Short mmCIF file of C-alpha atoms in Angstrom, two decimals:
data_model
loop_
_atom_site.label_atom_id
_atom_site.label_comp_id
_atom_site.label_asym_id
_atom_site.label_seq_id
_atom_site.Cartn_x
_atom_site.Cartn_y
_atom_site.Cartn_z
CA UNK A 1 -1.48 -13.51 -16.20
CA UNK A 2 0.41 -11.20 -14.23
CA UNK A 3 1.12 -12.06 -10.89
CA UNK A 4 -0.11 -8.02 -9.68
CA UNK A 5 -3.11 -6.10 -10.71
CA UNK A 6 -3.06 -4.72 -14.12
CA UNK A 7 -4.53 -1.11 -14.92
CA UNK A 8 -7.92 -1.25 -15.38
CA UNK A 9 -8.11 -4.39 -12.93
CA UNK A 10 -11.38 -4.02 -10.22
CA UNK A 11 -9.86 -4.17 -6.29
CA UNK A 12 -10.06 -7.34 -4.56
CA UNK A 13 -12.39 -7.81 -1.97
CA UNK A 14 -11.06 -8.05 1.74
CA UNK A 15 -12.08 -8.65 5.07
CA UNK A 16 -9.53 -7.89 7.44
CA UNK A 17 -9.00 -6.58 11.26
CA UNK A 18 -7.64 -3.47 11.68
CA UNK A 19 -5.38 -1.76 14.77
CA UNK A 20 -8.52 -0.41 15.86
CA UNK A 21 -9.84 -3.87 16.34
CA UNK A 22 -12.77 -3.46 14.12
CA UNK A 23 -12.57 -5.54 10.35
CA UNK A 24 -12.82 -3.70 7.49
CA UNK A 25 -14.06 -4.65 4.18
CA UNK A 26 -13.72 -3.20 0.61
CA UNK A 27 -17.03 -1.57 0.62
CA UNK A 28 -16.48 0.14 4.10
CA UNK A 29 -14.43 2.74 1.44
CA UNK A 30 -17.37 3.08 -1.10
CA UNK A 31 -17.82 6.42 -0.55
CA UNK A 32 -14.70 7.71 -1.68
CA UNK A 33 -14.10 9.20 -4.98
CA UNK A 34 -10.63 7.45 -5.20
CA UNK A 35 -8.96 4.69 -3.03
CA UNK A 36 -5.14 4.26 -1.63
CA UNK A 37 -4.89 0.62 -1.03
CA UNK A 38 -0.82 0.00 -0.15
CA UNK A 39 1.12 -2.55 1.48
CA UNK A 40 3.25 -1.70 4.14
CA UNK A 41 4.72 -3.01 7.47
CA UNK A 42 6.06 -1.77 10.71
CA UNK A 43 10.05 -2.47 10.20
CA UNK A 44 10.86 -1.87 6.08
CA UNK A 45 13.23 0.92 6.34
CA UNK A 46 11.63 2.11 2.95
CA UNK A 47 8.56 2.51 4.83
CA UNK A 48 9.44 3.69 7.94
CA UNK A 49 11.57 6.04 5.42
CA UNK A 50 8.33 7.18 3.67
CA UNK A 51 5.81 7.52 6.50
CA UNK A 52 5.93 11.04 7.00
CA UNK A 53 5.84 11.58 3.16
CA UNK A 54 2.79 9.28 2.87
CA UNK A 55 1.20 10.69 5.59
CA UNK A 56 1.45 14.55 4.06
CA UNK A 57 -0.17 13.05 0.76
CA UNK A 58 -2.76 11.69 2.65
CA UNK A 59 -3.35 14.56 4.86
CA UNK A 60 -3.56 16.60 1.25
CA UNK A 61 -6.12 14.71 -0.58
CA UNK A 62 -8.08 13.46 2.21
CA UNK A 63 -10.07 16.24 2.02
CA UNK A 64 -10.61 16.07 -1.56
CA UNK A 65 -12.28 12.50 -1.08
CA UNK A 66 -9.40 9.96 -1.35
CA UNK A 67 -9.14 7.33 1.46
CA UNK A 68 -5.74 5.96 2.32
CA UNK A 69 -5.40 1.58 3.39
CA UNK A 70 -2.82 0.46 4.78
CA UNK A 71 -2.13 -3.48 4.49
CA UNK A 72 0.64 -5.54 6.25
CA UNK A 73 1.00 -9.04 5.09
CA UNK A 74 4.14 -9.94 6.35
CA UNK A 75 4.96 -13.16 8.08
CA UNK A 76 5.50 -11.98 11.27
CA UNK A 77 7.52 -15.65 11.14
CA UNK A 78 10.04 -13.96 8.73
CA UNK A 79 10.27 -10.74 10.75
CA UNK A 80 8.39 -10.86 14.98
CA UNK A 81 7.94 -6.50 14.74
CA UNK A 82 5.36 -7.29 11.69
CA UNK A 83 2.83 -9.14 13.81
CA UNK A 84 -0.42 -7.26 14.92
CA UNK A 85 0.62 -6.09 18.63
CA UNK A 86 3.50 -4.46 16.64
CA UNK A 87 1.25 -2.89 14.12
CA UNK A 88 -1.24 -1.48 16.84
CA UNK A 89 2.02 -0.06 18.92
CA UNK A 90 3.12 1.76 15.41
CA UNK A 91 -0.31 3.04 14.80
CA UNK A 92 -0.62 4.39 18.84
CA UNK A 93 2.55 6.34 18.51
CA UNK A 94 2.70 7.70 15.00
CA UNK A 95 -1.41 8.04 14.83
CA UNK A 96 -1.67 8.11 11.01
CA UNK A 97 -4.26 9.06 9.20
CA UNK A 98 -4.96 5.87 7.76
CA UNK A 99 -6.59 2.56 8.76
CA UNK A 100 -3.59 -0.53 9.29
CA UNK A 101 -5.37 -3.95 8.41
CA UNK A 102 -3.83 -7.19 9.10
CA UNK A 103 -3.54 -10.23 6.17
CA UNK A 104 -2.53 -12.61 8.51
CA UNK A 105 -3.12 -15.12 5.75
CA UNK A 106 -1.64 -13.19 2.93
CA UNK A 107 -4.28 -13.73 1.12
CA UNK A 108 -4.73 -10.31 0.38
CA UNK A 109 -1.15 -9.88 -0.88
CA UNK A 110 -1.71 -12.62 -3.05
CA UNK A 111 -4.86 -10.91 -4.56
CA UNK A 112 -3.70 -7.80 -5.13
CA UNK A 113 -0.13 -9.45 -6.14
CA UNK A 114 1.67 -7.40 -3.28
CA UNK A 115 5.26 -6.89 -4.74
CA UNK A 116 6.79 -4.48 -1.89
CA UNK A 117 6.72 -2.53 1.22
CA UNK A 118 5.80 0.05 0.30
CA UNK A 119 3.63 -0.89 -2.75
CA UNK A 120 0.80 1.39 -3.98
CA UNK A 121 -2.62 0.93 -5.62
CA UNK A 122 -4.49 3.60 -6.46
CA UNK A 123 -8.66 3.12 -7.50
CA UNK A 124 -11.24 5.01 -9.26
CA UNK A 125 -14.78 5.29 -7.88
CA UNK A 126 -15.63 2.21 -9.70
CA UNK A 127 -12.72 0.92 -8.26
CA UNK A 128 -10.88 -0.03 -11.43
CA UNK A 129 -7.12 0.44 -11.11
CA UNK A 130 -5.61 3.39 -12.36
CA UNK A 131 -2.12 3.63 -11.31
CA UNK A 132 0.36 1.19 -9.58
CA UNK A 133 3.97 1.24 -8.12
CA UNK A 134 5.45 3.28 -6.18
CA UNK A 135 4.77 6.75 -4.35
CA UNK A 136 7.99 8.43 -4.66
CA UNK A 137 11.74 7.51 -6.33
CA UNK A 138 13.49 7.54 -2.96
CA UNK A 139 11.43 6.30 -0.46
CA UNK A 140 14.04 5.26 1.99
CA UNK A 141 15.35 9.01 1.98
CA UNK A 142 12.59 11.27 1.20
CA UNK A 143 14.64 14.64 1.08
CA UNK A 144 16.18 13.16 -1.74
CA UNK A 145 12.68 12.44 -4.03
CA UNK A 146 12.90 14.18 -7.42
CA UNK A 147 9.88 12.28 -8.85
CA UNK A 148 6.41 12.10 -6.80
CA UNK A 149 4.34 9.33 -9.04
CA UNK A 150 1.25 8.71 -6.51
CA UNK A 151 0.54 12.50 -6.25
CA UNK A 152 1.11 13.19 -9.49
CA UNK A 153 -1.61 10.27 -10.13
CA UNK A 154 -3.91 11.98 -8.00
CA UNK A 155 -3.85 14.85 -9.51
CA UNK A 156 -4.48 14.00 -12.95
CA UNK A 157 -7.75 11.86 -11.84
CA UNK A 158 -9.13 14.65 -10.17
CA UNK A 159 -8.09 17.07 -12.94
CA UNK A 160 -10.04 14.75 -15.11
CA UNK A 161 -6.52 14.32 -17.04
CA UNK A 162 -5.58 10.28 -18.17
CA UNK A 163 -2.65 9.23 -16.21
CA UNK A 164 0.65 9.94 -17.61
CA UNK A 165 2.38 7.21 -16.24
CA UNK A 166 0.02 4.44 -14.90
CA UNK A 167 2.54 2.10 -14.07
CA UNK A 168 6.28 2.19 -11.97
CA UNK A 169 8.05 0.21 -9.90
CA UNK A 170 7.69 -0.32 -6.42
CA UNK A 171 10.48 0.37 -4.21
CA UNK A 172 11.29 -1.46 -1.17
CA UNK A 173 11.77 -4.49 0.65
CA UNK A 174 10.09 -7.82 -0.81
CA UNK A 175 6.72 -8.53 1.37
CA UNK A 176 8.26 -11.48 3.85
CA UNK A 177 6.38 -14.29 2.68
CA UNK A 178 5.44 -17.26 5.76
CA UNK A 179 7.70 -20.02 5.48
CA UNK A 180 9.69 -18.49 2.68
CA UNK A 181 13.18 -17.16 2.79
CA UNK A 182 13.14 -12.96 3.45
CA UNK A 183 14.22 -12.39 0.20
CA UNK A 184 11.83 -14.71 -1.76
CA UNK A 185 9.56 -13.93 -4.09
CA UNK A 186 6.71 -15.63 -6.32
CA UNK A 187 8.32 -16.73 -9.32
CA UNK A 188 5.87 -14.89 -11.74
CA UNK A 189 6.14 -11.59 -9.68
CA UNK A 190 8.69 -9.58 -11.75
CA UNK A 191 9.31 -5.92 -12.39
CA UNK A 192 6.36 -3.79 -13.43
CA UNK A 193 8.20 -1.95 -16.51
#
């Protein structure tokens, strides 16, 4: 089995706190036709790289019924600006228009088989998998993207077109697994492609 989600995979359940203070579960999303579940953090300079351009996706297709999660799982052990005062300071000054939950266990990461920050999934309204990887080729310097794989993915679902390409690689730092060296990672978590 493959340590992340494969296409077609249902989401994992969570139950996690968000920066808002109130927990937030799977089902708290079930009204949305499709469902941005990615795992960030508050230092990865490929995500603090990418913000802006996640946030104009997000402000895009909001509208058209797709939710945006945000999910840091990083040992706050590995890296002290990933714990949860952190995370609600980053969400009070850059107000996105997501929610920010906290796996404080990882257990979510582990689930979903979290490979990087930034690492998307993106779910039907069954909430089967339908594309996975990353949002754009350069997410560490955005004015130099050529290829934009999450939109694109977006696109084609709501076009009622399959997905061209339901599958990439992340880019991005490796999530900072708790007691683990910051460059660690599971040994059955390998490249996507």
């Amino acid at each position: 089995m493959a340590f992340t989600l494969e296409i077609g995979d249902k989401a994992p359940e969570f139950n996690l706190i968000a920066t808002d203070g109130i927990r937030y579960k799977l089902n708290d999303f079930k009204s949305s036709k499709l469902l941005v579940v990615f795992f960030t953090c508050n230092h990865c300079p490929y995500v603090v790289g990418s913000d802006e351009d996640t946030r104009a996706i997000a402000d895009k297709y909001i509208p058209h019924g797709v939710e945006f999660v945000g999910i840091n799982s990083n040992s706050p052990n590995t890296y002290e600006e990933d714990d949860y005062d952190h995370m609600v300071t980053r969400m009070e000054e850059n107000d996105f228009p997501w929610v920010y939950l906290h796996d404080e266990t990882q257990d979510v990461a582990v689930s979903y088989g979290a490979l990087r920050t930034p690492h998307f999934y993106l779910f039907n309204e069954k909430r089967e998998l339908i594309y996975t990887g990353r949002a754009v080729d350069n997410p560490k310097d955005t004015s130099k993207v050529t290829v934009r794989d999450l939109e694109r993915a977006i696109i084609e679902y709501l076009d009622g077109k399959t997905i061209s390409t339901p599958v990439t690689n992340p880019i991005g730092c490796n999530v900072k697994w708790d007691g683990k060296d910051k460059h660690w990672m599971p040994e059955d978590a390998c490249d996507l492609v």
